[in-house]
Amino acid sequence: LQVVSNLVENAVRCAPAFSRVTVTVGTGDPARTGHDEVFVAVADSGLGLQEEELAHAFDRFYLYERYGRERPVGTGLGLAIVKELTEAMGGRVDVESRPGDGTVFRVSLPRSLGAAGGTLKGRPDGALHPEVADS
């Protein structure tokens, strides 16, 4: 839930007034992806990101330091948290964007996520890591 909340909050904050933010939830095609997964995609019609920014979109504070004064960005931690939580659950997060066309963030998670009995534990440095219960 934190992952989706962060993505929606980010999209609403970055999209122009009266624009649309779309949340799509679905299942992946195992024949195409090689594994059974669910996904959540959050799309906005904001200003978009430059090509060189896409590789750093999930870096802590990167977009905040770059746009903090000219765009309505948050603390600079939201997308980093999205990536850390998603990867801790065995998933992946992707971003597609073109300047002036908005941005789409897509989180894909294994459908069998709950089967491992995993939990997330915080480390002193603030990072999260998965901890799977012993069988």
PDB file of C-alpha atoms in Angstrom:
ATOM      1  CA  LEU A   1       0.000   0.000   0.000  1.00  0.00           C
ATOM      2  CA  GLN A   2       2.888   2.388   0.750  1.00  0.00           C
ATOM      3  CA  VAL A   3       4.254   1.851  -2.759  1.00  0.00           C
ATOM      4  CA  VAL A   4       0.966   2.761  -4.457  1.00  0.00           C
ATOM      5  CA  SER A   5       0.375   5.674  -2.088  1.00  0.00           C
ATOM      6  CA  ASN A   6       3.803   7.145  -2.843  1.00  0.00           C
ATOM      7  CA  LEU A   7       3.325   6.806  -6.602  1.00  0.00           C
ATOM      8  CA  VAL A   8      -0.167   8.332  -6.597  1.00  0.00           C
ATOM      9  CA  GLU A   9       0.885  11.190  -4.316  1.00  0.00           C
ATOM     10  CA  ASN A  10       3.862  11.913  -6.561  1.00  0.00           C
ATOM     11  CA  ALA A  11       1.714  11.849  -9.713  1.00  0.00           C
ATOM     12  CA  VAL A  12      -0.941  14.152  -8.243  1.00  0.00           C
ATOM     13  CA  ARG A  13       1.712  16.572  -7.041  1.00  0.00           C
ATOM     14  CA  CYS A  14       3.465  16.715 -10.422  1.00  0.00           C
ATOM     15  CA  ALA A  15       0.438  16.767 -12.728  1.00  0.00           C
ATOM     16  CA  PRO A  16      -1.038  20.110 -13.828  1.00  0.00           C
ATOM     17  CA  ALA A  17      -4.341  21.265 -12.324  1.00  0.00           C
ATOM     18  CA  PHE A  18      -7.414  19.526 -13.765  1.00  0.00           C
ATOM     19  CA  SER A  19      -5.327  16.819 -15.406  1.00  0.00           C
ATOM     20  CA  ARG A  20      -5.788  13.098 -15.081  1.00  0.00           C
ATOM     21  CA  VAL A  21      -3.828  10.622 -12.983  1.00  0.00           C
ATOM     22  CA  THR A  22      -4.588   7.029 -13.942  1.00  0.00           C
ATOM     23  CA  VAL A  23      -4.014   3.964 -11.773  1.00  0.00           C
ATOM     24  CA  THR A  24      -4.139   0.619 -13.579  1.00  0.00           C
ATOM     25  CA  VAL A  25      -3.983  -2.722 -11.793  1.00  0.00           C
ATOM     26  CA  GLY A  26      -3.643  -6.018 -13.619  1.00  0.00           C
ATOM     27  CA  THR A  27      -1.846  -9.295 -14.039  1.00  0.00           C
ATOM     28  CA  GLY A  28       1.131  -9.976 -16.240  1.00  0.00           C
ATOM     29  CA  ASP A  29       1.159 -12.573 -18.987  1.00  0.00           C
ATOM     30  CA  PRO A  30       3.365 -15.464 -17.775  1.00  0.00           C
ATOM     31  CA  ALA A  31       3.966 -16.520 -21.397  1.00  0.00           C
ATOM     32  CA  ARG A  32       5.437 -13.085 -22.137  1.00  0.00           C
ATOM     33  CA  THR A  33       7.212 -12.281 -18.865  1.00  0.00           C
ATOM     34  CA  GLY A  34       8.233 -15.789 -17.823  1.00  0.00           C
ATOM     35  CA  HIS A  35       6.575 -15.516 -14.402  1.00  0.00           C
ATOM     36  CA  ASP A  36       3.183 -14.919 -12.831  1.00  0.00           C
ATOM     37  CA  GLU A  37       2.908 -11.341 -11.578  1.00  0.00           C
ATOM     38  CA  VAL A  38       0.568  -8.527 -10.681  1.00  0.00           C
ATOM     39  CA  PHE A  39       1.261  -4.924 -11.573  1.00  0.00           C
ATOM     40  CA  VAL A  40       0.195  -1.418 -10.661  1.00  0.00           C
ATOM     41  CA  ALA A  41       0.845   1.397 -13.130  1.00  0.00           C
ATOM     42  CA  VAL A  42       0.428   5.061 -12.185  1.00  0.00           C
ATOM     43  CA  ALA A  43       0.391   7.524 -15.087  1.00  0.00           C
ATOM     44  CA  ASP A  44       0.255  11.306 -14.998  1.00  0.00           C
ATOM     45  CA  SER A  45       0.126  14.018 -17.629  1.00  0.00           C
ATOM     46  CA  GLY A  46       2.735  16.208 -15.961  1.00  0.00           C
ATOM     47  CA  LEU A  47       5.873  17.762 -17.379  1.00  0.00           C
ATOM     48  CA  GLY A  48       7.680  14.453 -17.727  1.00  0.00           C
ATOM     49  CA  LEU A  49      11.344  13.694 -17.196  1.00  0.00           C
ATOM     50  CA  GLN A  50      14.361  14.149 -19.433  1.00  0.00           C
ATOM     51  CA  GLU A  51      16.010  10.985 -20.788  1.00  0.00           C
ATOM     52  CA  GLU A  52      19.088  11.434 -18.579  1.00  0.00           C
ATOM     53  CA  GLU A  53      16.898  11.776 -15.473  1.00  0.00           C
ATOM     54  CA  LEU A  54      15.238   8.381 -15.870  1.00  0.00           C
ATOM     55  CA  ALA A  55      18.319   6.502 -14.632  1.00  0.00           C
ATOM     56  CA  HIS A  56      18.308   8.602 -11.443  1.00  0.00           C
ATOM     57  CA  ALA A  57      14.556   8.898 -10.797  1.00  0.00           C
ATOM     58  CA  PHE A  58      14.767   6.453  -7.860  1.00  0.00           C
ATOM     59  CA  ASP A  59      17.899   7.968  -6.296  1.00  0.00           C
ATOM     60  CA  ARG A  60      17.257   9.637  -2.950  1.00  0.00           C
ATOM     61  CA  PHE A  61      16.896  13.419  -3.281  1.00  0.00           C
ATOM     62  CA  TYR A  62      17.849  13.463  -6.998  1.00  0.00           C
ATOM     63  CA  LEU A  63      14.626  14.950  -8.365  1.00  0.00           C
ATOM     64  CA  TYR A  64      14.146  17.114  -5.275  1.00  0.00           C
ATOM     65  CA  GLU A  65      17.597  18.670  -5.681  1.00  0.00           C
ATOM     66  CA  ARG A  66      16.985  19.123  -9.395  1.00  0.00           C
ATOM     67  CA  TYR A  67      13.440  20.531  -9.271  1.00  0.00           C
ATOM     68  CA  GLY A  68      12.721  21.443  -5.656  1.00  0.00           C
ATOM     69  CA  ARG A  69      12.271  25.146  -6.381  1.00  0.00           C
ATOM     70  CA  GLU A  70      10.492  24.969  -9.740  1.00  0.00           C
ATOM     71  CA  ARG A  71       8.273  21.878  -9.459  1.00  0.00           C
ATOM     72  CA  PRO A  72       5.992  20.769  -6.651  1.00  0.00           C
ATOM     73  CA  VAL A  73       8.109  17.869  -5.424  1.00  0.00           C
ATOM     74  CA  GLY A  74       8.093  16.351  -1.947  1.00  0.00           C
ATOM     75  CA  THR A  75      11.026  15.389   0.249  1.00  0.00           C
ATOM     76  CA  GLY A  76      12.940  13.442  -2.373  1.00  0.00           C
ATOM     77  CA  LEU A  77      12.453  10.082  -0.652  1.00  0.00           C
ATOM     78  CA  GLY A  78       9.172   8.768  -2.086  1.00  0.00           C
ATOM     79  CA  LEU A  79      10.468   7.135  -5.262  1.00  0.00           C
ATOM     80  CA  ALA A  80      13.504   5.713  -3.455  1.00  0.00           C
ATOM     81  CA  ILE A  81      11.148   4.112  -0.926  1.00  0.00           C
ATOM     82  CA  VAL A  82       9.018   2.737  -3.773  1.00  0.00           C
ATOM     83  CA  LYS A  83      12.066   1.055  -5.299  1.00  0.00           C
ATOM     84  CA  GLU A  84      13.402  -0.321  -2.003  1.00  0.00           C
ATOM     85  CA  LEU A  85      10.051  -1.769  -0.932  1.00  0.00           C
ATOM     86  CA  THR A  86       9.306  -3.202  -4.372  1.00  0.00           C
ATOM     87  CA  GLU A  87      12.688  -4.909  -4.659  1.00  0.00           C
ATOM     88  CA  ALA A  88      12.442  -6.184  -1.075  1.00  0.00           C
ATOM     89  CA  MET A  89       9.233  -7.969  -2.105  1.00  0.00           C
ATOM     90  CA  GLY A  90      10.953  -9.551  -5.108  1.00  0.00           C
ATOM     91  CA  GLY A  91       9.478  -7.130  -7.618  1.00  0.00           C
ATOM     92  CA  ARG A  92      10.683  -4.452  -9.971  1.00  0.00           C
ATOM     93  CA  VAL A  93       9.730  -0.888 -10.776  1.00  0.00           C
ATOM     94  CA  ASP A  94      10.072   0.797 -14.158  1.00  0.00           C
ATOM     95  CA  VAL A  95       9.557   4.339 -15.374  1.00  0.00           C
ATOM     96  CA  GLU A  96       8.687   5.668 -18.821  1.00  0.00           C
ATOM     97  CA  SER A  97       8.578   9.374 -19.553  1.00  0.00           C
ATOM     98  CA  ARG A  98       8.973  11.974 -22.251  1.00  0.00           C
ATOM     99  CA  PRO A  99       9.231  15.707 -21.617  1.00  0.00           C
ATOM    100  CA  GLY A 100       5.811  17.291 -21.985  1.00  0.00           C
ATOM    101  CA  ASP A 101       4.044  13.906 -22.144  1.00  0.00           C
ATOM    102  CA  GLY A 102       3.898  12.878 -18.495  1.00  0.00           C
ATOM    103  CA  THR A 103       5.295   9.850 -16.724  1.00  0.00           C
ATOM    104  CA  VAL A 104       4.258   6.248 -16.072  1.00  0.00           C
ATOM    105  CA  PHE A 105       5.615   4.281 -13.114  1.00  0.00           C
ATOM    106  CA  ARG A 106       4.936   0.540 -13.177  1.00  0.00           C
ATOM    107  CA  VAL A 107       5.460  -1.766 -10.192  1.00  0.00           C
ATOM    108  CA  SER A 108       5.420  -5.524 -10.851  1.00  0.00           C
ATOM    109  CA  LEU A 109       5.302  -8.042  -8.013  1.00  0.00           C
ATOM    110  CA  PRO A 110       5.278 -11.839  -7.982  1.00  0.00           C
ATOM    111  CA  ARG A 111       1.734 -13.107  -7.558  1.00  0.00           C
ATOM    112  CA  SER A 112       3.002 -15.584  -4.949  1.00  0.00           C
ATOM    113  CA  LEU A 113       4.345 -12.786  -2.725  1.00  0.00           C
ATOM    114  CA  GLY A 114       2.529 -13.930   0.406  1.00  0.00           C
ATOM    115  CA  ALA A 115       3.531 -17.577   0.058  1.00  0.00           C
ATOM    116  CA  ALA A 116       7.077 -17.031   1.370  1.00  0.00           C
ATOM    117  CA  GLY A 117       5.905 -15.579   4.678  1.00  0.00           C
ATOM    118  CA  GLY A 118       8.231 -12.621   4.187  1.00  0.00           C
ATOM    119  CA  THR A 119       8.392  -9.470   6.247  1.00  0.00           C
ATOM    120  CA  LEU A 120      10.291  -6.212   5.929  1.00  0.00           C
ATOM    121  CA  LYS A 121      12.676  -5.115   8.657  1.00  0.00           C
ATOM    122  CA  GLY A 122      14.279  -1.692   8.973  1.00  0.00           C
ATOM    123  CA  ARG A 123      18.033  -1.286   9.259  1.00  0.00           C
ATOM    124  CA  PRO A 124      19.741   1.468  11.254  1.00  0.00           C
ATOM    125  CA  ASP A 125      20.655   3.260   8.003  1.00  0.00           C
ATOM    126  CA  GLY A 126      16.956   3.506   7.121  1.00  0.00           C
ATOM    127  CA  ALA A 127      17.059   0.939   4.310  1.00  0.00           C
ATOM    128  CA  LEU A 128      14.610  -1.924   4.236  1.00  0.00           C
ATOM    129  CA  HIS A 129      15.435  -5.544   3.621  1.00  0.00           C
ATOM    130  CA  PRO A 130      13.278  -8.658   3.376  1.00  0.00           C
ATOM    131  CA  GLU A 131      13.360 -11.303   6.046  1.00  0.00           C
ATOM    132  CA  VAL A 132      11.831 -14.658   5.138  1.00  0.00           C
ATOM    133  CA  ALA A 133      10.557 -16.931   7.889  1.00  0.00           C
ATOM    134  CA  ASP A 134      12.354 -20.271   8.275  1.00  0.00           C
ATOM    135  CA  SER A 135      10.373 -23.305   7.130  1.00  0.00           C
TER     136      SER A 135
END
